[in-house]
Short mmCIF file of C-alpha atoms and ligand atoms in Angstrom, two decimals:
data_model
loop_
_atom_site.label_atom_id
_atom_site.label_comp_id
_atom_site.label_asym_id
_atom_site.label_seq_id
_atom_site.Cartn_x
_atom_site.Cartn_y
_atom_site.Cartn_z
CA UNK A 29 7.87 154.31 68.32
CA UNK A 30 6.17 154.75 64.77
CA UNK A 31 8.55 155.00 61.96
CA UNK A 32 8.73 159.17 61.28
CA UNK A 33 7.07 161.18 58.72
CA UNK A 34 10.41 162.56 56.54
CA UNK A 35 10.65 166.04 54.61
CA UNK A 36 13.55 166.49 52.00
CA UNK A 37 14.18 170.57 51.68
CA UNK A 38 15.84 170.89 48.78
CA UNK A 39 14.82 167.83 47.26
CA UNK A 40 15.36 168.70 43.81
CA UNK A 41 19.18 169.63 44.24
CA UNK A 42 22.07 167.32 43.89
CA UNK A 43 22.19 166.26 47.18
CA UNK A 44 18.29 166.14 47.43
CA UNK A 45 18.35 163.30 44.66
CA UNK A 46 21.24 161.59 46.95
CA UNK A 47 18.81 161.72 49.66
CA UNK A 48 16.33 160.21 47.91
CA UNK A 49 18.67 157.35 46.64
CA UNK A 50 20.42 156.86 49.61
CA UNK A 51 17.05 156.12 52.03
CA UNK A 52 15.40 153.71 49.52
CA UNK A 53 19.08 151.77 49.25
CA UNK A 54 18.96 151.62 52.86
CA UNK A 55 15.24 150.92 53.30
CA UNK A 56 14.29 153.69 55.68
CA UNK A 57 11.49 153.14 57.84
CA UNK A 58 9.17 156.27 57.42
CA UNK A 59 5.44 156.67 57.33
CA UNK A 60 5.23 159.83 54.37
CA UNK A 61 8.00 161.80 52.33
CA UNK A 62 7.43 165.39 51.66
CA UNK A 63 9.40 166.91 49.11
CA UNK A 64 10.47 170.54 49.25
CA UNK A 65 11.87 172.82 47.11
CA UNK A 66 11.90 176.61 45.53
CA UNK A 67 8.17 177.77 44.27
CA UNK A 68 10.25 177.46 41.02
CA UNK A 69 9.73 173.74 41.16
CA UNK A 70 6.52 173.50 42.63
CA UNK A 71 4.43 170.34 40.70
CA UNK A 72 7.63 168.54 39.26
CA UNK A 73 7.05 164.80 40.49
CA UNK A 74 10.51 163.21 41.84
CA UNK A 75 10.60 159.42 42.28
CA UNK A 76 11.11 157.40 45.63
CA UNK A 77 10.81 153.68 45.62
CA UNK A 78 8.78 153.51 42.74
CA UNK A 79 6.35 155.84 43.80
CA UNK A 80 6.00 159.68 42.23
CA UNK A 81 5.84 162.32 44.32
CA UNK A 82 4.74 166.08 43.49
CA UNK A 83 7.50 168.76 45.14
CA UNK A 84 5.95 171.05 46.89
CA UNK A 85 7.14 174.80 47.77
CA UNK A 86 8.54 175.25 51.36
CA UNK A 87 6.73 177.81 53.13
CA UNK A 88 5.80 178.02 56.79
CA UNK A 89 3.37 175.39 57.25
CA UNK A 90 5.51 173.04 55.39
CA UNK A 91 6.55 171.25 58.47
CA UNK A 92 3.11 170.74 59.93
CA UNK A 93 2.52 166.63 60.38
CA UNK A 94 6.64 166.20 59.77
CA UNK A 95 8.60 164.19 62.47
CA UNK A 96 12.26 164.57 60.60
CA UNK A 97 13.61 167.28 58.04
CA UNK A 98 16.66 166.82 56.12
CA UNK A 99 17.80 170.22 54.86
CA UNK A 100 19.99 170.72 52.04
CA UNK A 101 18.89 174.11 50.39
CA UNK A 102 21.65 176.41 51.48
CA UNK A 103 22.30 178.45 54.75
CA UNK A 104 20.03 180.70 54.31
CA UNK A 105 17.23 178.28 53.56
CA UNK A 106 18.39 176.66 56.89
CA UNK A 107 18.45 180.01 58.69
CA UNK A 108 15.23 180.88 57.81
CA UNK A 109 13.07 177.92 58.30
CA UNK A 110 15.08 175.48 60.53
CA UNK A 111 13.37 177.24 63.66
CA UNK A 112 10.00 176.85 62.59
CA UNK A 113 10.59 173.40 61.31
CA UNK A 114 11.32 172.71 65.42
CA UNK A 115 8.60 175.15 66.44
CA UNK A 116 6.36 172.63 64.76
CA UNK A 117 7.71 169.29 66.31
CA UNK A 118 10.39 168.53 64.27
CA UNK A 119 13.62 167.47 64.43
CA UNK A 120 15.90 168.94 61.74
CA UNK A 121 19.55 167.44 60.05
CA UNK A 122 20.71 170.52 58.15
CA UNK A 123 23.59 169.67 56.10
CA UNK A 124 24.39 173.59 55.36
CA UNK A 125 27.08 175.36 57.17
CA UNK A 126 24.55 177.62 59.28
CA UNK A 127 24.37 176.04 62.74
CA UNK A 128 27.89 173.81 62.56
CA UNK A 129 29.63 175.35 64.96
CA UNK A 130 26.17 176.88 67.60
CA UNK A 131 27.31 175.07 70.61
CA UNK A 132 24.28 173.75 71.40
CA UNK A 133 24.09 172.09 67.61
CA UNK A 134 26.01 168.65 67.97
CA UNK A 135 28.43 168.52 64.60
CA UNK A 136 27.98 164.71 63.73
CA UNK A 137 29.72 161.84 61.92
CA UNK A 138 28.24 158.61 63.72
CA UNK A 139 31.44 156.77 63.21
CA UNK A 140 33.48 159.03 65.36
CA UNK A 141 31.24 161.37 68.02
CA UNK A 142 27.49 159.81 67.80
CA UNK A 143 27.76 160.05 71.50
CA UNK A 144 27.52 163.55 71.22
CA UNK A 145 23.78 163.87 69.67
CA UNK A 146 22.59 163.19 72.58
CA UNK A 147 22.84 167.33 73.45
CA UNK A 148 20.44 168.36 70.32
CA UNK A 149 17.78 171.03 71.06
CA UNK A 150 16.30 170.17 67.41
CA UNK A 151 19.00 170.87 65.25
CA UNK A 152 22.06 168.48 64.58
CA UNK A 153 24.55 169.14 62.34
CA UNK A 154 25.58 167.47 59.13
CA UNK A 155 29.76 168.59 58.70
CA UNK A 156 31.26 169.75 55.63
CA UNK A 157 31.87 167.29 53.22
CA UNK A 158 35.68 167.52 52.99
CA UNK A 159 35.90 167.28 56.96
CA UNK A 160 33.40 164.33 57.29
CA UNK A 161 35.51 161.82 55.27
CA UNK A 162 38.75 163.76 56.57
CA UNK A 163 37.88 162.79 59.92
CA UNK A 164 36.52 159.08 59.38
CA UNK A 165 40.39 158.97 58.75
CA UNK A 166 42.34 161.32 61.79
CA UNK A 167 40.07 159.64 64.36
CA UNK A 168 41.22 156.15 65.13
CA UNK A 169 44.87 158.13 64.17
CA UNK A 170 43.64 160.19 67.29
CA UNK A 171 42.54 157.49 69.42
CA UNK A 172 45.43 155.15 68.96
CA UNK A 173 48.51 157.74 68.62
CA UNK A 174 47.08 161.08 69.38
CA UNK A 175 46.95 164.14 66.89
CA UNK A 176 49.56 167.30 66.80
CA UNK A 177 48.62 169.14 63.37
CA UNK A 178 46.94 168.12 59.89
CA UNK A 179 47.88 169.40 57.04
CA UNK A 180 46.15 168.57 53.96
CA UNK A 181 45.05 169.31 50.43
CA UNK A 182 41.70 168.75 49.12
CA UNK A 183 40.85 167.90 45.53
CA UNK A 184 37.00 168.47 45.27
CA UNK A 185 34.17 167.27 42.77
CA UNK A 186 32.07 169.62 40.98
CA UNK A 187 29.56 168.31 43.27
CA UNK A 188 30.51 170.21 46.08
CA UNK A 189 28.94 173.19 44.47
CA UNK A 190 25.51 171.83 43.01
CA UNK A 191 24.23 169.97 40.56
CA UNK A 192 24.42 173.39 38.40
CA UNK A 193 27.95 173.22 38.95
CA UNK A 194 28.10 169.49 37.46
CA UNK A 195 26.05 170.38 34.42
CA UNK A 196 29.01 173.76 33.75
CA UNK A 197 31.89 170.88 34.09
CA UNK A 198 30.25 168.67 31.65
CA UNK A 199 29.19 171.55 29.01
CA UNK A 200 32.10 173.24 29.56
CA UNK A 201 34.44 170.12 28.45
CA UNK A 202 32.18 169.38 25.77
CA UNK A 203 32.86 173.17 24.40
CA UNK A 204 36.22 172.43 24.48
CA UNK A 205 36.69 168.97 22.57
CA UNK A 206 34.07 170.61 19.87
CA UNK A 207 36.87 173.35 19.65
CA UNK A 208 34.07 175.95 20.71
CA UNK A 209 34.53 178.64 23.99
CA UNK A 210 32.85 177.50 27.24
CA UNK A 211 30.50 179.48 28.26
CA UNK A 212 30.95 181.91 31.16
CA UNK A 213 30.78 179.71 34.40
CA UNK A 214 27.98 181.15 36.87
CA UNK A 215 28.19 177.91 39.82
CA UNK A 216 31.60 178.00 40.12
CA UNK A 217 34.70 180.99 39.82
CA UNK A 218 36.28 179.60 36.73
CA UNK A 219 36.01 176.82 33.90
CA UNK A 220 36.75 173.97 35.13
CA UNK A 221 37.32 171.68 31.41
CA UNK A 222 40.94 171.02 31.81
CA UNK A 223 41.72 173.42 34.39
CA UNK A 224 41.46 173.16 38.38
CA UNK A 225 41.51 176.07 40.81
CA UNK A 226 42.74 176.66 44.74
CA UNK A 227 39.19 178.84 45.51
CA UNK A 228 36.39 176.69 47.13
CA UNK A 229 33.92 179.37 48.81
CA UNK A 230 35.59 182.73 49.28
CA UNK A 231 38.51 184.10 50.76
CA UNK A 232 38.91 185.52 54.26
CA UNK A 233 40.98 187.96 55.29
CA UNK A 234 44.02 186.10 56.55
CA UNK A 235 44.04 184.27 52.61
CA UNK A 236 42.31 180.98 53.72
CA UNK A 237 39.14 179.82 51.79
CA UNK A 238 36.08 179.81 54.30
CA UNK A 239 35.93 176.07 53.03
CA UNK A 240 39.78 175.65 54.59
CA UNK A 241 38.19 177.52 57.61
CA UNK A 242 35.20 174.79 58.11
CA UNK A 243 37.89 172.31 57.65
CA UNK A 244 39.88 174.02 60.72
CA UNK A 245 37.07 174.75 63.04
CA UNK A 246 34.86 171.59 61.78
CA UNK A 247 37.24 168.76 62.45
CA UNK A 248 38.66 170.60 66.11
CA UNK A 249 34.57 170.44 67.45
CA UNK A 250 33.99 166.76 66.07
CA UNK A 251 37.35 165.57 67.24
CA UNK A 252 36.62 167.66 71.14
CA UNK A 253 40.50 169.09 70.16
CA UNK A 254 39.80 172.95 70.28
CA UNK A 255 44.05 173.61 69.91
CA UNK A 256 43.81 171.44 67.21
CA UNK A 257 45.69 173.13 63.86
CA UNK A 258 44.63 172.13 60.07
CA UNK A 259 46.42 173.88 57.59
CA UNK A 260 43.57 173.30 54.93
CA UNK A 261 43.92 174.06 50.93
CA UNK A 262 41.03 173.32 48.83
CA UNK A 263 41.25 173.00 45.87
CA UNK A 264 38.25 172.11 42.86
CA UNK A 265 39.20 169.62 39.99
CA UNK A 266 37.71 168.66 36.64
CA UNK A 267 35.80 165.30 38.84
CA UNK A 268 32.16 165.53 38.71
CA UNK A 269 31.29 164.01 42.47
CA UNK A 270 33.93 162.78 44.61
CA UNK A 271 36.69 164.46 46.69
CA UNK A 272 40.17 163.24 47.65
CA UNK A 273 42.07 164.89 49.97
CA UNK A 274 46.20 164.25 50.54
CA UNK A 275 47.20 164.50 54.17
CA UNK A 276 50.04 164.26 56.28
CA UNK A 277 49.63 164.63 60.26
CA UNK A 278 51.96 165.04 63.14
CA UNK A 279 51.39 162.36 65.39
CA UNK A 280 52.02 162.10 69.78
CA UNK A 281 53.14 158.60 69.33
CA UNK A 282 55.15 156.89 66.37
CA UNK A 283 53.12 154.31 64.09
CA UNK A 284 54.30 151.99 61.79
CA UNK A 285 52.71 151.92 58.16
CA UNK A 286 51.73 148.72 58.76
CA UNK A 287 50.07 149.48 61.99
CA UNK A 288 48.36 152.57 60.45
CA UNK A 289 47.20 150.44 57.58
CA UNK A 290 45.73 147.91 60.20
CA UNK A 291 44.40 151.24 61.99
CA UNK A 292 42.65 152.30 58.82
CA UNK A 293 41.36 148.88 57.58
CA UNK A 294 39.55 148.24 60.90
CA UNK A 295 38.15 151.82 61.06
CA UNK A 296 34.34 152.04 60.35
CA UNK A 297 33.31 153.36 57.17
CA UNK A 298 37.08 153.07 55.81
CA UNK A 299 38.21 150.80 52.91
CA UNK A 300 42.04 150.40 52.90
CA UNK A 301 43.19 150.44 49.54
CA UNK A 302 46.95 150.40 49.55
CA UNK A 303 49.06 148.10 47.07
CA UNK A 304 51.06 150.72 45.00
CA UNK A 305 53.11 148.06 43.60
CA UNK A 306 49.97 147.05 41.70
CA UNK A 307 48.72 150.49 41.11
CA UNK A 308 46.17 150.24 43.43
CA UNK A 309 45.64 153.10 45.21
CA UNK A 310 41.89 154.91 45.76
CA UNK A 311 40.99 156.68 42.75
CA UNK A 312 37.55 159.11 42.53
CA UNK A 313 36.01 157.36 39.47
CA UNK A 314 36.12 154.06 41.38
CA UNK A 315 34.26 155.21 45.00
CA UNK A 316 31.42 157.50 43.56
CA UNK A 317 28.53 155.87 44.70
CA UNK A 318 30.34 153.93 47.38
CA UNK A 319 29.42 154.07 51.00
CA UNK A 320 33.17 153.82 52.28
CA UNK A 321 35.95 156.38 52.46
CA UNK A 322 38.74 154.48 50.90
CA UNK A 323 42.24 155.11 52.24
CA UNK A 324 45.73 154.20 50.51
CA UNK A 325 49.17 155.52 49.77
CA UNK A 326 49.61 155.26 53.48
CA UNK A 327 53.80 156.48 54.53
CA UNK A 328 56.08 157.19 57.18
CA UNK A 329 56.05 161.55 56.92
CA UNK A 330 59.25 162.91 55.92
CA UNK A 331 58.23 166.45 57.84
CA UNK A 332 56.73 165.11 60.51
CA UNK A 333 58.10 163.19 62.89
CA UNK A 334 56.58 161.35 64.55
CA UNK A 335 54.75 161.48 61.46
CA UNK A 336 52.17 159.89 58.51
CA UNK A 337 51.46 161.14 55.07
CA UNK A 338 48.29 158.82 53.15
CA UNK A 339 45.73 159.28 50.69
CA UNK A 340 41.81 159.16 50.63
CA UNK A 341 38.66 159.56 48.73
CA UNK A 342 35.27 159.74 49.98
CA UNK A 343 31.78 160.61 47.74
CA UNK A 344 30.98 164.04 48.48
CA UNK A 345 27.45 163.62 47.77
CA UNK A 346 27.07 159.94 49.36
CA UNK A 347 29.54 159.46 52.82
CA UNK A 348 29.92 163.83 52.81
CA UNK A 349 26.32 164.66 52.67
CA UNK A 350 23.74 162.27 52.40
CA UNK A 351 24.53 158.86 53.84
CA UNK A 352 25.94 160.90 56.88
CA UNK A 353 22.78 162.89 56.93
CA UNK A 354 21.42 159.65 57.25
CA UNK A 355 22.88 157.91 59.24
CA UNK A 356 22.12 160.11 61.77
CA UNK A 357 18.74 160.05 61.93
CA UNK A 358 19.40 156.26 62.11
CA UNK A 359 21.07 156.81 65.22
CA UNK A 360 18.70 159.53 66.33
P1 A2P B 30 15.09 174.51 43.24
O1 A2P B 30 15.52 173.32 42.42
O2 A2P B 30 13.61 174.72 43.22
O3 A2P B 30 15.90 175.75 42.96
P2 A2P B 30 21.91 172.41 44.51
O4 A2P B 30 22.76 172.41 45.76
O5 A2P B 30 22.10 171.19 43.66
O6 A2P B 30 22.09 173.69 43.74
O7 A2P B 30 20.37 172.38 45.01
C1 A2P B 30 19.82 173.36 45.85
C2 A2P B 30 18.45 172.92 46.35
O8 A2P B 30 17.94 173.92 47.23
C3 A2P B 30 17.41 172.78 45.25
O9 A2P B 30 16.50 171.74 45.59
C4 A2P B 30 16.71 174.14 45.29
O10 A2P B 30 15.39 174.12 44.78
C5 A2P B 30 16.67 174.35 46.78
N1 A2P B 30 16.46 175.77 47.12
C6 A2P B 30 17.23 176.81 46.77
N2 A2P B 30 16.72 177.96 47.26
C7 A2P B 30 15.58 177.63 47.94
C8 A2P B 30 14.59 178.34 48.69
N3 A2P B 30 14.69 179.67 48.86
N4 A2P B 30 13.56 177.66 49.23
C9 A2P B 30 13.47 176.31 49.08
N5 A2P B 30 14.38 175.57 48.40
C10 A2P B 30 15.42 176.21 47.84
#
């Protein structure tokens, strides 16, 4: 098979640049890029290994000559021209929420179901950022000791809403150190200089976040545990792109930390980080960029019994969108 001709939609966003990073770190084999975006960025050149290449506008004949499409331009983006990307030939990894949970969309992190992409009709699915390194951590948990409930807490990057919502956290704290009012936030619900909030997308009826929702129904299809409960709050913090999440799970069968931490350090695409006693525990500042989900902080639960309560952080824009974006169409 010849290497496939690759289009980025939404190649000018935040996780459109990670794309572009992410495939020339990992030297993927492809015969052309095209890069997509709004008409509003038409003719703006983006680089990729070197090379300059002019965004085009996505439209309907954008996918004529394409083999692969990674789409990260919002659901309704993804809605709209995912179908006619596989009308033409081409196989699409949308990393919006729009097709996660179609059943006949396989929901992917290679680590833990790859052997479910084998069902794709065109589409696969790239999860939710705060599931996919959330479940790089319950699954060997699952396979070794089986899962009863999660419950965790999310502390999420600016990233997760854009690269809009980076620039607002970086003017907005510069407003405030110059002693001058932030502007009115338009990405995100509130200010986020000095300040954190528990609203990530918007709230449903029952009083969970439709991000604590795709947590829920997210990690129950990639784990196959439909009964599966996640008690899910997410919250966004002043951290411009990478998400830790604090979890505690009810477990079928008792673990010791120190099998848990052997659990965790043999886990693909997990670091173990865990020597409190030297203050070493994973911190965001020190995995953005990084591949791995690091995991630390790793305890006996004191409500859950058979229980654990740990610690991770994963690079919402690297392991939660793009690399796993990737790394899909590496397996595929
Ligand atoms: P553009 O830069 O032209 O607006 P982010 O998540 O960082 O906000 O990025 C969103 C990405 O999705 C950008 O590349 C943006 O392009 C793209 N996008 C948004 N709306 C559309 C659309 N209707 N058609 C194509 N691309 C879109």
């Amino acid at each position: 098979m010849s290497p496939p001709r690759v289009a980025i939609v939404g190649a000018t966003g935040a996780v459109g640049h990670e794309f572009l990073r992410v495939l020339a770190e990992r030297d993927f084999s492809m015969r052309s890029l095209k890069l997509l975006a709004s008409a509003r960025s038409a003719g703006k050149t983006l680089s990729y290994a070197g090379e300059d290449h002019v965004v085009e506008a996505l439209d309907e004949n954008s996918f004529r000559g394409v083999d692969l499409a990674f789409f990260s331009a919002g659901g309704g983006t993804s809605l709209e021209f995912a179908p006619k990307a596989v009308a033409a030939g081409c196989a699409v990894i949308d990393n919006s929420s729009a097709y996660r949970m179609h059943a006949d969309v396989p929901l992917i992190v290679p680590e833990v179901n790859r052997t479910s992409m084998g069902q794709h009709q065109g589409i696969l699915a790239n999860p939710n950022c705060s599931t996919i390194i959330l479940v790089l951590a319950l699954a060997p948990l699952q396979q070794r000791a089986g899962l009863q409930s999660v419950v965790v807490s999310t502390y999420q990057a600016a990233s997760g809403a854009g690269q809009r919502a980076m620039d607002e956290l970086h003017e907005s704290t510069r407003a405030v150190l110059a002693g001058e009012q932030p502007a009115k936030p338009d990405a995100l619900a509130h200010s986020l200089a000095f300040n954190l909030f528990p609203h990530v997308d918007v709230f449903m009826p029952d009083g969970f976040t439709r991000e604590e929702d795709k947590m829920l129904f997210e990690v129950r299809k990639i784990l196959a545990m439909p009964k599966l409960n996640v008690d899910a709050t997410c919250v966004r913090v002043p951290v411009t792109r990478c998400h830790s999440e604090s979890v505690s799970v009810q477990l079928d069968q008792p673990l010791t930390v120190a099998e848990a931490q052997d659990l965790f350090a043999q886990a693909p695409g997990i670091e173990l980080l865990d020597q409190p006693a030297a203050n070493l525990y994973p911190m965001p500042r020190d995995y953005a960029g990084r591949d791995e989900v690091a995991v630390g902080r790793v305890r006996l639960g004191r409500v859950f019994d058979p229980g654990l309560t740990f610690w991770l952080v994963g690079d919402q824009l690297k392991k939660g969108a793009a690399l796993n974006a990737v790394q899909i169409a590496e397996a595929l």
